[in-house]
PDB file of C-alpha atoms and ligand atoms in Angstrom:
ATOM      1  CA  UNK A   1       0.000   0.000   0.000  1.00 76.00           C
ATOM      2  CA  UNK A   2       1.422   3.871  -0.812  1.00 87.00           C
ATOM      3  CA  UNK A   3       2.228   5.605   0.082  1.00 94.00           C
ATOM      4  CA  UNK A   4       5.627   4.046   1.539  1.00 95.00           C
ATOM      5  CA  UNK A   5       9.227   5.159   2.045  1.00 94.00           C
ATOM      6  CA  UNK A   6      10.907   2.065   0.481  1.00 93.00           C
ATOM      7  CA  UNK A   7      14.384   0.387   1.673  1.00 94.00           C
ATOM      8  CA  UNK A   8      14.314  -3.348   3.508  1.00 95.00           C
ATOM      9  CA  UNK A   9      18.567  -3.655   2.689  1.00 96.00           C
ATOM     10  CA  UNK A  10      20.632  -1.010   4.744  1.00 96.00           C
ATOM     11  CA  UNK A  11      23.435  -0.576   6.969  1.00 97.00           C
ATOM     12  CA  UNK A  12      23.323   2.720   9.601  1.00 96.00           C
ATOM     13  CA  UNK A  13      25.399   4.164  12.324  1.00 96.00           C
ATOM     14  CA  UNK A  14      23.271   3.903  15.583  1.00 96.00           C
ATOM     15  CA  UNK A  15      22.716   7.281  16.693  1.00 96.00           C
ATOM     16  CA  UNK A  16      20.666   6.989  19.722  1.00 95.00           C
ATOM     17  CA  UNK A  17      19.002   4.293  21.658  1.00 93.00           C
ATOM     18  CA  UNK A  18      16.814   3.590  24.927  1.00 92.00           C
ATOM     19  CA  UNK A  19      17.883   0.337  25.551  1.00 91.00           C
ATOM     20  CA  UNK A  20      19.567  -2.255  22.725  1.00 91.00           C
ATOM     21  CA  UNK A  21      21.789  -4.099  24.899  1.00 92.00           C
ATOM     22  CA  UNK A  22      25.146  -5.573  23.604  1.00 93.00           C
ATOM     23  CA  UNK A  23      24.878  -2.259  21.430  1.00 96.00           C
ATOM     24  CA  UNK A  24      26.753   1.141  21.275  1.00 96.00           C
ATOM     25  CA  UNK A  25      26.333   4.363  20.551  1.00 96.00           C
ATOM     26  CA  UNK A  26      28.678   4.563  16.716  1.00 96.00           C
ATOM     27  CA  UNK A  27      28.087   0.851  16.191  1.00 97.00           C
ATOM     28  CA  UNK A  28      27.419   0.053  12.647  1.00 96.00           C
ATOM     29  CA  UNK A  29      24.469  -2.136  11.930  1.00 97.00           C
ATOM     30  CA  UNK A  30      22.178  -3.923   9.899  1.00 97.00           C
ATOM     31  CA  UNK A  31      18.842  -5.093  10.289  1.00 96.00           C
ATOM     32  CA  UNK A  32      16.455  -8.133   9.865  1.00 97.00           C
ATOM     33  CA  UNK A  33      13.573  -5.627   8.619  1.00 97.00           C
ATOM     34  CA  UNK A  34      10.999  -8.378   9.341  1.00 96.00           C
ATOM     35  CA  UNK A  35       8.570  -7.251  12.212  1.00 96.00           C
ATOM     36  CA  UNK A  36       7.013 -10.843  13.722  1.00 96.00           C
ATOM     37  CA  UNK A  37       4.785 -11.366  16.227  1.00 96.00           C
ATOM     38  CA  UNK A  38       6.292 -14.048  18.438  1.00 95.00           C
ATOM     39  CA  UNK A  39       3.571 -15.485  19.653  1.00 97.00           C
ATOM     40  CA  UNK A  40       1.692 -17.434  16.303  1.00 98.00           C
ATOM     41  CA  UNK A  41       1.990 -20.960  15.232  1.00 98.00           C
ATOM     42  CA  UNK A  42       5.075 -19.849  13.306  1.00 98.00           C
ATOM     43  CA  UNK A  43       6.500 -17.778  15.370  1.00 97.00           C
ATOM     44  CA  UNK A  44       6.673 -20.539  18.009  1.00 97.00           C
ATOM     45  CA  UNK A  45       7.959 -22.887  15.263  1.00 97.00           C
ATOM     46  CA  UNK A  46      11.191 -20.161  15.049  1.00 95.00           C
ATOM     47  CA  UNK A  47       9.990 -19.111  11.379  1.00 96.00           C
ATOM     48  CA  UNK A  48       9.869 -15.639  12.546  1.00 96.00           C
ATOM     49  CA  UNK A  49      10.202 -15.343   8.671  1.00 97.00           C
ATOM     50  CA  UNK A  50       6.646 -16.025   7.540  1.00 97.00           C
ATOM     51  CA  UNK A  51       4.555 -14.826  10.791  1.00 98.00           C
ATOM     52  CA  UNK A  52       1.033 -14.987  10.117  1.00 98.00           C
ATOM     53  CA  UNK A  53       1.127 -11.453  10.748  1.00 98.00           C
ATOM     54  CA  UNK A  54       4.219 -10.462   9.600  1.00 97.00           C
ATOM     55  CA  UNK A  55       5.102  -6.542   8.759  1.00 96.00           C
ATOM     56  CA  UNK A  56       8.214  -6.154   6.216  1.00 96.00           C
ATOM     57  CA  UNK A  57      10.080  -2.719   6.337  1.00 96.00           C
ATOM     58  CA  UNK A  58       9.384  -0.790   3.568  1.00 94.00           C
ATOM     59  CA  UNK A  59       7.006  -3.330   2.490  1.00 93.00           C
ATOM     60  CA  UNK A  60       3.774  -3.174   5.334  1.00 94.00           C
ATOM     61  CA  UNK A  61       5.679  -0.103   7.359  1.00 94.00           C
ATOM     62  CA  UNK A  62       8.068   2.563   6.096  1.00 95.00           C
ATOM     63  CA  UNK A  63      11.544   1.076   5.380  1.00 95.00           C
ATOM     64  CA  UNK A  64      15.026   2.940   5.267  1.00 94.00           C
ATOM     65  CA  UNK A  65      15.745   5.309   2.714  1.00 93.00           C
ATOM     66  CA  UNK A  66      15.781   8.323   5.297  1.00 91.00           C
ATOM     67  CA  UNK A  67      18.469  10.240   6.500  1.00 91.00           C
ATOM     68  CA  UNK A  68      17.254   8.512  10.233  1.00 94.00           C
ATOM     69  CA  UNK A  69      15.334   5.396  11.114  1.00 95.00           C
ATOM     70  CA  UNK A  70      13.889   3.844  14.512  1.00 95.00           C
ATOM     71  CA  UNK A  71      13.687   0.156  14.744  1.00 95.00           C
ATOM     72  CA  UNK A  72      12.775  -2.088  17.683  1.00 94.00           C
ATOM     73  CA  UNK A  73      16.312  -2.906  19.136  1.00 95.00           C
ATOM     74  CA  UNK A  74      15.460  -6.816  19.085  1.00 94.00           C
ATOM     75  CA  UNK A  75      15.771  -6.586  15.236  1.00 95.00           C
ATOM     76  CA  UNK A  76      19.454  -5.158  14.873  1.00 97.00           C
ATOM     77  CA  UNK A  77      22.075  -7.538  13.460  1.00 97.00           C
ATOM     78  CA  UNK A  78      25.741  -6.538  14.560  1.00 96.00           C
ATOM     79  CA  UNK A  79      28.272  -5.833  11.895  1.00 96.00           C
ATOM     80  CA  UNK A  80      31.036  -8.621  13.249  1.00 95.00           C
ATOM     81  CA  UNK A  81      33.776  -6.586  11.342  1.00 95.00           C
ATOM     82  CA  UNK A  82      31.728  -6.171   8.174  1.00 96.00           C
ATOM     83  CA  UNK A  83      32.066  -2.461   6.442  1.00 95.00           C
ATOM     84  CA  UNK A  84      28.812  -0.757   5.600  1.00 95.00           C
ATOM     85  CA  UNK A  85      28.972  -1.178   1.840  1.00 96.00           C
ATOM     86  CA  UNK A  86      28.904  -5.226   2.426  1.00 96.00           C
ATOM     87  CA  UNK A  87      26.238  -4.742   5.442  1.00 97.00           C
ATOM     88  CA  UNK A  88      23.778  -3.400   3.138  1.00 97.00           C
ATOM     89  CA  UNK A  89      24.313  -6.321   1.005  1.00 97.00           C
ATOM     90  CA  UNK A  90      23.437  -8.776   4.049  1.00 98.00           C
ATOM     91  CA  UNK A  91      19.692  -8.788   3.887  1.00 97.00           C
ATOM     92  CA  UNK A  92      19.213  -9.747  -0.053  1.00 97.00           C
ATOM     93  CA  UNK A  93      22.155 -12.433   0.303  1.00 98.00           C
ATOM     94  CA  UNK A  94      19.808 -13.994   3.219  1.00 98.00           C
ATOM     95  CA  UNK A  95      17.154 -14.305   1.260  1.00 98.00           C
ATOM     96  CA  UNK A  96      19.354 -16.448  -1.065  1.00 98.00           C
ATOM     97  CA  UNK A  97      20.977 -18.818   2.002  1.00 98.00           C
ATOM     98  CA  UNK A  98      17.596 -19.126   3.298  1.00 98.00           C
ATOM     99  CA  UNK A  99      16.357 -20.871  -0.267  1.00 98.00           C
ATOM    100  CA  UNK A 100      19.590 -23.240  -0.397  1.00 98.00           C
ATOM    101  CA  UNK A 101      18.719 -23.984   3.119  1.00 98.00           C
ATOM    102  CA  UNK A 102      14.730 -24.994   2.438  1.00 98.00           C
ATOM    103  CA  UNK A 103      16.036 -26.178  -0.681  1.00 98.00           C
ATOM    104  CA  UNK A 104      18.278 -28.725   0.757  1.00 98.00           C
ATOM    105  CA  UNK A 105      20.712 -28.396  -1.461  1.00 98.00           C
ATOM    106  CA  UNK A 106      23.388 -31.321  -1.339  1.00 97.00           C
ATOM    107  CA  UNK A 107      26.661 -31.903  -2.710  1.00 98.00           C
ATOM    108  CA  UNK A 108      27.237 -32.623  -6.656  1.00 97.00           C
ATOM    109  CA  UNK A 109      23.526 -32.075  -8.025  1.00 98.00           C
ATOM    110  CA  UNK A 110      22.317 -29.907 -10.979  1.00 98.00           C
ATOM    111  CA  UNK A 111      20.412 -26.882  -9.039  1.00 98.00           C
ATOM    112  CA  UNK A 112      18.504 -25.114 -11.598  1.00 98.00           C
ATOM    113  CA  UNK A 113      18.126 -21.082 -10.601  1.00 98.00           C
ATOM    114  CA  UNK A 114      15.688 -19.386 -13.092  1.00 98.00           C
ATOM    115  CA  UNK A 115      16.304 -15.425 -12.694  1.00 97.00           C
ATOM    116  CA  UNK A 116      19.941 -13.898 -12.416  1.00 96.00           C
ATOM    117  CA  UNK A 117      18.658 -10.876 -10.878  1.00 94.00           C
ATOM    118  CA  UNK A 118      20.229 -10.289  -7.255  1.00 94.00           C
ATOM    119  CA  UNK A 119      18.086 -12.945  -5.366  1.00 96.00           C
ATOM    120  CA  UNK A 120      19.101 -15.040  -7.644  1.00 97.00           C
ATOM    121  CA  UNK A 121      22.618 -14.040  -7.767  1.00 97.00           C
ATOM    122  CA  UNK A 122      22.402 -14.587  -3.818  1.00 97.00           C
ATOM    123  CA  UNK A 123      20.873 -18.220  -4.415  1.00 98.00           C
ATOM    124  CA  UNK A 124      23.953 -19.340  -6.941  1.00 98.00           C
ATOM    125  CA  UNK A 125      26.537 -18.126  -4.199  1.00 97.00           C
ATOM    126  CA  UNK A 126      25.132 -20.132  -1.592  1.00 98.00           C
ATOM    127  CA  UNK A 127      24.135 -23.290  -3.787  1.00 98.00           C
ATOM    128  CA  UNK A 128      27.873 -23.070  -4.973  1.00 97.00           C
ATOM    129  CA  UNK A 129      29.265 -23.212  -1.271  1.00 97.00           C
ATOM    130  CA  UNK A 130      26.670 -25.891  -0.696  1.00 97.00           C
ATOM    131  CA  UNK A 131      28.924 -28.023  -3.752  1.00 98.00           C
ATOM    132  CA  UNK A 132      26.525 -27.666  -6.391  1.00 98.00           C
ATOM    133  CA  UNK A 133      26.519 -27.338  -9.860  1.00 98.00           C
ATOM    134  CA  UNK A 134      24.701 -24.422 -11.017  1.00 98.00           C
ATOM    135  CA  UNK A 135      22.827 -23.853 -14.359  1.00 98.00           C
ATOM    136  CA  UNK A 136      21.732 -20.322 -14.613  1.00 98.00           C
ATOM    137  CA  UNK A 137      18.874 -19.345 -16.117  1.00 98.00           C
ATOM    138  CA  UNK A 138      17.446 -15.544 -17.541  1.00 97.00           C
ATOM    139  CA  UNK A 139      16.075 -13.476 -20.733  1.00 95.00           C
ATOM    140  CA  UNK A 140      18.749 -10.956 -20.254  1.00 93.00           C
ATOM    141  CA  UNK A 141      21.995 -12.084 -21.717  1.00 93.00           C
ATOM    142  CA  UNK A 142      23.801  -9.038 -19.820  1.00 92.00           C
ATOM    143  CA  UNK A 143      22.800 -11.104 -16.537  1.00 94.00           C
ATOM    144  CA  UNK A 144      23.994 -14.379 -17.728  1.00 96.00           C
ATOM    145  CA  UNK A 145      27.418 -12.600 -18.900  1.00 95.00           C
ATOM    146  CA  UNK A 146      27.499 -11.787 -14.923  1.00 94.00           C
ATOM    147  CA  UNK A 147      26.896 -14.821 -14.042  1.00 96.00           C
ATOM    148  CA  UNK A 148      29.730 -16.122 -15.878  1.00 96.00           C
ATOM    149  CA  UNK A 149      32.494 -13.062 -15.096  1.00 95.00           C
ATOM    150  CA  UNK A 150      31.609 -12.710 -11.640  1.00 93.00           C
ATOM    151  CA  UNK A 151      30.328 -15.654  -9.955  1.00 95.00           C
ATOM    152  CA  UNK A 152      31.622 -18.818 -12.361  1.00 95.00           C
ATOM    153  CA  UNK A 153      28.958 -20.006 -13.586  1.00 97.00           C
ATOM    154  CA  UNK A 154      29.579 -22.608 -15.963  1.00 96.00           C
ATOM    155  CA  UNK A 155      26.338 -23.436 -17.289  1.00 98.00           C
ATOM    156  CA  UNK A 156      24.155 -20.871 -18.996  1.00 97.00           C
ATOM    157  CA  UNK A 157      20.628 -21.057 -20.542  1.00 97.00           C
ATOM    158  CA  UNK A 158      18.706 -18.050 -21.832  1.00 97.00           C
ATOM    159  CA  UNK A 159      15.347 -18.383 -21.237  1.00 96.00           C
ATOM    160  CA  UNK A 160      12.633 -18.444 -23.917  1.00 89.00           C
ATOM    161  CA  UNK A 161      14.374 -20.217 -26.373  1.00 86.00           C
ATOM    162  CA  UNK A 162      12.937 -23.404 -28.187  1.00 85.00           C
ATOM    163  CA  UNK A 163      15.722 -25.777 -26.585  1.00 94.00           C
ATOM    164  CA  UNK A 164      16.052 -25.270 -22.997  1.00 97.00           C
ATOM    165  CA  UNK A 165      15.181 -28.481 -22.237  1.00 97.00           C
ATOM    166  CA  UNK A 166      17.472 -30.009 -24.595  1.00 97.00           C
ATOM    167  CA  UNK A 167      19.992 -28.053 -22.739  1.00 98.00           C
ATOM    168  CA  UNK A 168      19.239 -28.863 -20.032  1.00 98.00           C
ATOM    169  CA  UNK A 169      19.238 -32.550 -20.283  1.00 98.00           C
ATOM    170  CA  UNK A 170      22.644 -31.840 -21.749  1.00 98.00           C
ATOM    171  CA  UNK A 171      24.289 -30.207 -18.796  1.00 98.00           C
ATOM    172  CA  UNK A 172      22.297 -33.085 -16.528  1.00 98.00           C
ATOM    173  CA  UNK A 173      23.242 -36.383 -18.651  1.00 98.00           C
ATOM    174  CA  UNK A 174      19.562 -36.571 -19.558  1.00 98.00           C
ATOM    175  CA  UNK A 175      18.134 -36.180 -15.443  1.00 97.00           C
ATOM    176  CA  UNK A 176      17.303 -32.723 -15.273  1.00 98.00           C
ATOM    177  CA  UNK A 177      18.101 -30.807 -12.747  1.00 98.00           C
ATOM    178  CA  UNK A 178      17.411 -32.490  -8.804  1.00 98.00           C
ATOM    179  CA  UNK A 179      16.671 -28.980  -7.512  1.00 98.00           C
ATOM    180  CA  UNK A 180      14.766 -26.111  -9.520  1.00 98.00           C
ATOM    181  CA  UNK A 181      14.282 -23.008  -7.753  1.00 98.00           C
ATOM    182  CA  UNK A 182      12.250 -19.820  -9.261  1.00 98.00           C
ATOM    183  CA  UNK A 183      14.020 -16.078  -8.431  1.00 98.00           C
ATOM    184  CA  UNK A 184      12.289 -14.821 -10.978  1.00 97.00           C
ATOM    185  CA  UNK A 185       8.592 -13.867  -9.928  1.00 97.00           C
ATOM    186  CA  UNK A 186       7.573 -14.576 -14.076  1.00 97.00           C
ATOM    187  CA  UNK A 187       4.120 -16.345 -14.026  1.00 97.00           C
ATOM    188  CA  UNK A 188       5.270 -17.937 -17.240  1.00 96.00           C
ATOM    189  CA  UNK A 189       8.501 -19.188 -15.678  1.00 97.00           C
ATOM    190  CA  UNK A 190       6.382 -20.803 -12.188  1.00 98.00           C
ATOM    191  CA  UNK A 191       4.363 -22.263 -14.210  1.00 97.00           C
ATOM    192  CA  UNK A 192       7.196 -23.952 -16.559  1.00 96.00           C
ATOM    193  CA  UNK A 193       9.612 -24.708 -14.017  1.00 97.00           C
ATOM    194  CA  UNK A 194       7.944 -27.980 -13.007  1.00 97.00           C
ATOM    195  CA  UNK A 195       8.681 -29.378 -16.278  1.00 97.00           C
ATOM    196  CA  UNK A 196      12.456 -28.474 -15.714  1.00 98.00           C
ATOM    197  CA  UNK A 197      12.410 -30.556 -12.554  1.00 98.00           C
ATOM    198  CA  UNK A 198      14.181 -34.423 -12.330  1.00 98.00           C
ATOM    199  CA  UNK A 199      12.103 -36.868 -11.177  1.00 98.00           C
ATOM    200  CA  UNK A 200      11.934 -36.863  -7.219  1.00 98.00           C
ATOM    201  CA  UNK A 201      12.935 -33.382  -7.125  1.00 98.00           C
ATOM    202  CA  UNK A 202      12.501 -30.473  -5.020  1.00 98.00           C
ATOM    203  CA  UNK A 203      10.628 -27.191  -6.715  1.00 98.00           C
ATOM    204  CA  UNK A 204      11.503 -24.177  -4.493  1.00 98.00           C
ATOM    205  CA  UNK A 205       9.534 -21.170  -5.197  1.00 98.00           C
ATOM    206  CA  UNK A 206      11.217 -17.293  -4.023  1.00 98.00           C
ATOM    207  CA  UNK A 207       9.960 -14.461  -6.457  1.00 97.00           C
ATOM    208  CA  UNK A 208       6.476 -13.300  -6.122  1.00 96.00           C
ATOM    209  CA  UNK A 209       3.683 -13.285  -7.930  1.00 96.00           C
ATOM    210  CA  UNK A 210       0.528 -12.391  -7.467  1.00 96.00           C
ATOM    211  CA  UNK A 211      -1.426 -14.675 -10.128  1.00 98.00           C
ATOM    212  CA  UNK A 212      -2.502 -18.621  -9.059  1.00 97.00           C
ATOM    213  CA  UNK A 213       0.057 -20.860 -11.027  1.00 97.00           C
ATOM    214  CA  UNK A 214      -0.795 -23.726 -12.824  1.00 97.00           C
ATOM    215  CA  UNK A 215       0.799 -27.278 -12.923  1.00 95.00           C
ATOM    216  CA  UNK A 216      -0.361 -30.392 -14.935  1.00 96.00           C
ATOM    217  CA  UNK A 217      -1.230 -32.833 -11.991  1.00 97.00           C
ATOM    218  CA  UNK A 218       0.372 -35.788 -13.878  1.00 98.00           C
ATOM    219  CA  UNK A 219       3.762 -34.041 -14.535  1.00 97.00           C
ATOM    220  CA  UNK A 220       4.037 -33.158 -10.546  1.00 98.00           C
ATOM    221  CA  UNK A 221       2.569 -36.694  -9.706  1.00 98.00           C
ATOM    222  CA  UNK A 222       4.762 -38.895 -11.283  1.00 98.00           C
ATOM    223  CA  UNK A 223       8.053 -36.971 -10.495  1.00 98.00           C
ATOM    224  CA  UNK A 224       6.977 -36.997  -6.660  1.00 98.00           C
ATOM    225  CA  UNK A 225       8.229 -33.730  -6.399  1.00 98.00           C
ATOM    226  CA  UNK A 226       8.226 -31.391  -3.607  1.00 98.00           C
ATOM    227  CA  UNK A 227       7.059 -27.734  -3.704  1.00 98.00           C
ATOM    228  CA  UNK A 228       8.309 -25.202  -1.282  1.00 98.00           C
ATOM    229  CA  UNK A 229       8.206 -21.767  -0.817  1.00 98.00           C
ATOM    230  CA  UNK A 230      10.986 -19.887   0.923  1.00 98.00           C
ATOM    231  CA  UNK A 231      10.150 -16.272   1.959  1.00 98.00           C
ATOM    232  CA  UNK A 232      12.343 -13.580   3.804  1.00 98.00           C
ATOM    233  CA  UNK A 233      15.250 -15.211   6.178  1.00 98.00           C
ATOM    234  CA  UNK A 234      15.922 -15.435   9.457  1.00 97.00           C
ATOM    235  CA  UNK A 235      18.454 -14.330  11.837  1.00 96.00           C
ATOM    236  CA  UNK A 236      20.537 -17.469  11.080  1.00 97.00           C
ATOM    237  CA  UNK A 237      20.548 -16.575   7.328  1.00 98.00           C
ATOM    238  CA  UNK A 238      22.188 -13.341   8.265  1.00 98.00           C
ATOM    239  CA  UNK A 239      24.432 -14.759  10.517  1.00 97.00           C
ATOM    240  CA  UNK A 240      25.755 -17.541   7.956  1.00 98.00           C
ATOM    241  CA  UNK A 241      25.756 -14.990   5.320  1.00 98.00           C
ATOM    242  CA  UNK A 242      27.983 -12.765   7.529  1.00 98.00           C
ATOM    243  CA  UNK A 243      29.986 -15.252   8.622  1.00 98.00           C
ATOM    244  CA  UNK A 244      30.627 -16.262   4.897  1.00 98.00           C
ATOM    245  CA  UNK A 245      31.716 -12.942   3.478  1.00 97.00           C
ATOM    246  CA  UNK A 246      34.101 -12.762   6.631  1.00 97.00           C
ATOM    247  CA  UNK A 247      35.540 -16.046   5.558  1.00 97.00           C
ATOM    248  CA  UNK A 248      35.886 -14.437   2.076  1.00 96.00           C
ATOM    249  CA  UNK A 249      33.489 -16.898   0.647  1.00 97.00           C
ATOM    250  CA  UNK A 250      31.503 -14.833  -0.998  1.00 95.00           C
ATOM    251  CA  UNK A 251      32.269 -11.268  -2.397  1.00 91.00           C
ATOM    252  CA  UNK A 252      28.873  -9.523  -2.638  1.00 91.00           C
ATOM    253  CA  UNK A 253      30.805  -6.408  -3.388  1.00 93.00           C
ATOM    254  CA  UNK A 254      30.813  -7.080  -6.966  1.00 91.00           C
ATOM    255  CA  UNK A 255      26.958  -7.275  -6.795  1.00 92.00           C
ATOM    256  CA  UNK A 256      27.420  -2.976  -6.192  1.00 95.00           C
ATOM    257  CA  UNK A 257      27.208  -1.664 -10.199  1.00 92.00           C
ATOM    258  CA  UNK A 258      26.355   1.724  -9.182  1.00 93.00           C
ATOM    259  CA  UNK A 259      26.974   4.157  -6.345  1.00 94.00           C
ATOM    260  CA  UNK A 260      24.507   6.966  -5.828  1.00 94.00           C
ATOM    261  CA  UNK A 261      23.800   9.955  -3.794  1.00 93.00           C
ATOM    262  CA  UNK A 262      20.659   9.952  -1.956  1.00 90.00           C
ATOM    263  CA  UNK A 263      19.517  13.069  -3.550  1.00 89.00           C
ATOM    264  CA  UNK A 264      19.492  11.586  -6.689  1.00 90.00           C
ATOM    265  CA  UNK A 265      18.044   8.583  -6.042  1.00 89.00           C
ATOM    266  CA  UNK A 266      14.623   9.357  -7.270  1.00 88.00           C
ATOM    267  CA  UNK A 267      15.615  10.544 -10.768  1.00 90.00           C
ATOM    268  CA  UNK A 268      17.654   7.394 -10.815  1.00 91.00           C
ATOM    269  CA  UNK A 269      14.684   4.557 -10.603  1.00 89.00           C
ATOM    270  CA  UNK A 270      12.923   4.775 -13.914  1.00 89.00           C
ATOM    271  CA  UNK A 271      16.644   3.938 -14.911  1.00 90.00           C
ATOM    272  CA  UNK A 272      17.966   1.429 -12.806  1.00 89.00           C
ATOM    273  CA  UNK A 273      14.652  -0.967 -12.864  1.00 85.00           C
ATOM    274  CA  UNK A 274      15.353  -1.598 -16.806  1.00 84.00           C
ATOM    275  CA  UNK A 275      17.463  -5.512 -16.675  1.00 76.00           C
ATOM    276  CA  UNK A 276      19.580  -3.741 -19.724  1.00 82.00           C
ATOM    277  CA  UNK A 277      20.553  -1.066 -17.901  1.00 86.00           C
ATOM    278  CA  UNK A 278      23.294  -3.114 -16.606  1.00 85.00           C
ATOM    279  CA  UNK A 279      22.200  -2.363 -13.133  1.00 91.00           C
ATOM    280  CA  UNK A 280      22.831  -5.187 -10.170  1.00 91.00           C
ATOM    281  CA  UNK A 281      22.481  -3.372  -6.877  1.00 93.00           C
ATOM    282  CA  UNK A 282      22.140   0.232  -6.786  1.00 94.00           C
ATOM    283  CA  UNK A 283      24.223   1.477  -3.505  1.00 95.00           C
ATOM    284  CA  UNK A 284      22.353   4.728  -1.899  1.00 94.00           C
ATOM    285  CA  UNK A 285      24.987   7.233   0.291  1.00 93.00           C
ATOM    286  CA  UNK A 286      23.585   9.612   2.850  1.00 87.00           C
ATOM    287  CA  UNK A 287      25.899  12.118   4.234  1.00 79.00           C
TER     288      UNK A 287
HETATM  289 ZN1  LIG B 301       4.140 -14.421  14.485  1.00 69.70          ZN
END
C-alpha cells in the first residue's frame, strides 16, 4: 500500500538508543527488517520469517531510505567486522541462504536457478558453497554474462528459447536438474519450471507473484516432487551470510554496479529498474 518510504537492505550508524543491549552508541548495523509477532503458530515454530502477521520494512511499514530510522532494538544484526557497503548487502544475500537452506541443497547435483537478478545471484553463491553445480537461467543475456564473469557459472541457458530443455538434459546427462528453484517472480517461468524438474525433485519457489500458477497434476505426480516456498530469512541466514563474506566466501561487493547519492536517487529509478541497464544493486549514500 502507498504511500511508503521504500528500503528493507541497509546498513546505519546507531545514533541513539533507549535500551539495545550488547549495542553502542557509533556501532554500525544492519537489520532483519521483518517485524514478527512471536507469539503465532510460526513464530513458536522459530519461522519468525513467515509470521502470520508479519510486517516487512518498507514493504507493510516505512523502510530505510531516510536520513534517520527507529527500529525495535530486538531486530538489529551486529556488523562482526563487516564495512557498511557489504552490510547493506546482508539482507538480499539472506534471502538467497535461506532458499539453499529450504532447498536442501546437497553436494554434486544440478540446481537449476531461473532469474539472475540479485536474489538469484544470492541463491547461486550459496548453492555453490553448498557443492553444487549451477545452471543459470534468464532473458537478459547481460545477466547471464554476470553470471559467468563474476560468480563462475559454468552453465548458462537463456530463457525463452525453443531448446532449454534439450539443454538442459545436456548439462544433466539426460536427469534434469534435482533442484529447480524460481528467483524470478515470471508467471510464465512458475508455471514452466515444473517441467524443468528431475524426477523426485525439489521445486523451491522465491519471487512473487501475485497470479494462481498452474501445474499439470500428472507431470508433478509422477516426479513426486516437492514444492516449497521460501520467503524472507531469518536471523541465522544473516548470521551464515555474515559469517561467509568474513571467511571471504563470498564477495557480494561485486553485486554494487552503481553508487549513488541519496539526492538523486529518485531521478535514478525509472533507470535502474530496466534488466539492460546493466544495473545489479544500486548502492544509496547519505551524508
Ligand atoms: Zn508471528
Amino acid at each position: 500500500n502507498y504511500p511508503r518510504i521504500l528500503g528493507h537492505e541497509l546498513s546505519g550508524e546507531l545514533v541513539e538508543f533507549d535500551e539495545a543491549p550488547g549495542f553502542q552508541k557509533g556501532d554500525i548495523v544492519t537489520l532483519l527488517p521483518y517485524l514478527s509477532c512471536g507469539k503465532c503458530v510460526a513464530c513458536l515454530a522459530g519461522k519468525t520469517n513467515c509470521c502470520t502477521t508479519l510486517q516487512v520494512c518498507g514493504v507493510h511499514i516505512d523502510g530505510g531510505m531516510a536520513d534517520y530510522y527507529a527500529v525495535p532494538s530486538r531486530l538489529l544484526v551486529p556488523a562482526q567486522g563487516l564495512g557498511p557497503d557489504e552490510l547493506a548487502l546482508v539482507e538480499p544475500l539472506a534471502i538467497g541462504a535461506h532458499g539453499i537452506r529450504r532447498a536442501a541443497v546437497r553436494p554434486g547435483e544440478y540446481v537449476l536457478v531461473m532469474g539472475a537478478g540479485p536474489i538469484g545471484l544470492g541463491l547461486m553463491e550459496f548453492a555453490r558453497l553448498g557443492g553444487a553445480e549451477i545452471i543459470a537461467m534468464d532473458m537478459n543475456t547481460r545477466r547471464l554474462d554476470f553470471c559467468s564473469s563474476e560468480l563462475g557459472i559454468k552453465y548458462m541457458i537463456r530463457a525463452g528459447g525453443s531448446d532449454v530443455m534439450h539443454q538442459l538434459l545436456d548439462i544433466t546427462n539426460g536427469n534434469m536438474p534435482t533442484v529447480v528453484i524460481d528467483a524470478s517472480g515470471n508467471l510464465k517461468a512458475i508455471n514452466q519450471g515444473l517441467n524443468y524438474l528431475a524426477h523426485g525433485g525439489r521445486y523451491v519457489l522465491v519471487g512473487l507473484q501475485k497470479e494462481e500458477m498452474v501445474f499439470s497434476h500428472p507431470e508433478f505426480h509422477k516426479r513426486e516432487a516437492t514444492l516449497l516456498s521460501s520467503r524472507n530469512a531469518t536471523r541465522e541466514d544473516f548470521d551464515y551470510v555474515i559469517q561467509c563474506i568474513k571467511k571471504d566466501l563470498i564477495h557480494p561487493l561485486s553485486f554494487i554496479t552503481n553508487r549513488v547519492k541519496f539526492k538523486d536517487a529518485a531521478e535514478g529509478f525509472p533507470r535502474w529498474l530496466n534488466p539492460d541497464s546493466g544495473v545489479i544493486k544500486v548502492l544509496l549514500e547519505t551524508d
